[in-house]
């Protein structure tokens, strides 16, 4: 019997949504997995809905594993119409939820997508300090990712090409 999550991942990989570079993007975020060597990049285009700034559309590129492609595919669909605040409230579990629970060894693939989203949204949330200035706030994913975690998977932000 096949695993429903695996079936959904395979389907998303066969038919990925919103894959590819967005030429007119307003924001881009990139993370790399130091251990697996994979990379996820997410582009966001903002719009306005009922006087609020919202994500009009999102796209991604994922160099690496199929789970990250599948999560990024469903996440970019989920993000359309969300405010920056709503998007920042989404965890890796939320972003991968349409696929079902990820197996433990694939949880970091969802966290890569969350990391790319947070990197793209850094500085966009006017109600909270920018991600780069979280010294007074509770540590977020980006801070946790920057911290050395011996023996654990580490995800690092990759700089943009010049
Ligand atoms: Fe690294 Fe999936 S194995 S992103």
mmCIF file of N, CA and C and ligand atoms in Angstrom, residues 36 38 65 68 106 108-109 112, ligand 1:
data_model
loop_
_atom_site.group_PDB
_atom_site.id
_atom_site.type_symbol
_atom_site.label_atom_id
_atom_site.label_comp_id
_atom_site.label_asym_id
_atom_site.label_seq_id
_atom_site.Cartn_x
_atom_site.Cartn_y
_atom_site.Cartn_z
ATOM 1 N N UNK A 36 22.837 18.732 3.636
ATOM 2 C CA UNK A 36 22.380 18.015 2.442
ATOM 3 C C UNK A 36 22.851 18.705 1.169
ATOM 4 N N UNK A 38 21.415 21.065 -0.396
ATOM 5 C CA UNK A 38 20.299 21.538 -1.213
ATOM 6 C C UNK A 38 20.100 23.040 -1.012
ATOM 7 N N UNK A 65 16.373 18.102 -3.150
ATOM 8 C CA UNK A 65 15.492 16.949 -2.966
ATOM 9 C C UNK A 65 14.053 17.229 -3.406
ATOM 10 N N UNK A 68 11.572 19.054 -0.825
ATOM 11 C CA UNK A 68 11.640 20.515 -0.798
ATOM 12 C C UNK A 68 10.872 21.102 -1.985
ATOM 13 N N UNK A 106 12.633 14.134 6.737
ATOM 14 C CA UNK A 106 12.321 15.126 5.701
ATOM 15 C C UNK A 106 11.786 16.438 6.286
ATOM 16 N N UNK A 108 13.343 18.752 7.774
ATOM 17 C CA UNK A 108 14.187 19.914 7.467
ATOM 18 C C UNK A 108 13.928 20.440 6.054
ATOM 19 N N UNK A 109 13.389 19.612 5.165
ATOM 20 C CA UNK A 109 13.085 20.074 3.808
ATOM 21 C C UNK A 109 11.987 21.152 3.879
ATOM 22 N N UNK A 112 13.478 24.286 5.233
ATOM 23 C CA UNK A 112 14.206 25.042 4.201
ATOM 24 C C UNK A 112 13.259 26.009 3.492
HETATM 25 FE FE1 LIG B 1 17.854 18.723 2.154
HETATM 26 FE FE2 LIG B 1 15.427 17.844 1.463
HETATM 27 S S1 LIG B 1 17.210 16.659 1.886
HETATM 28 S S2 LIG B 1 16.142 19.884 1.511
#
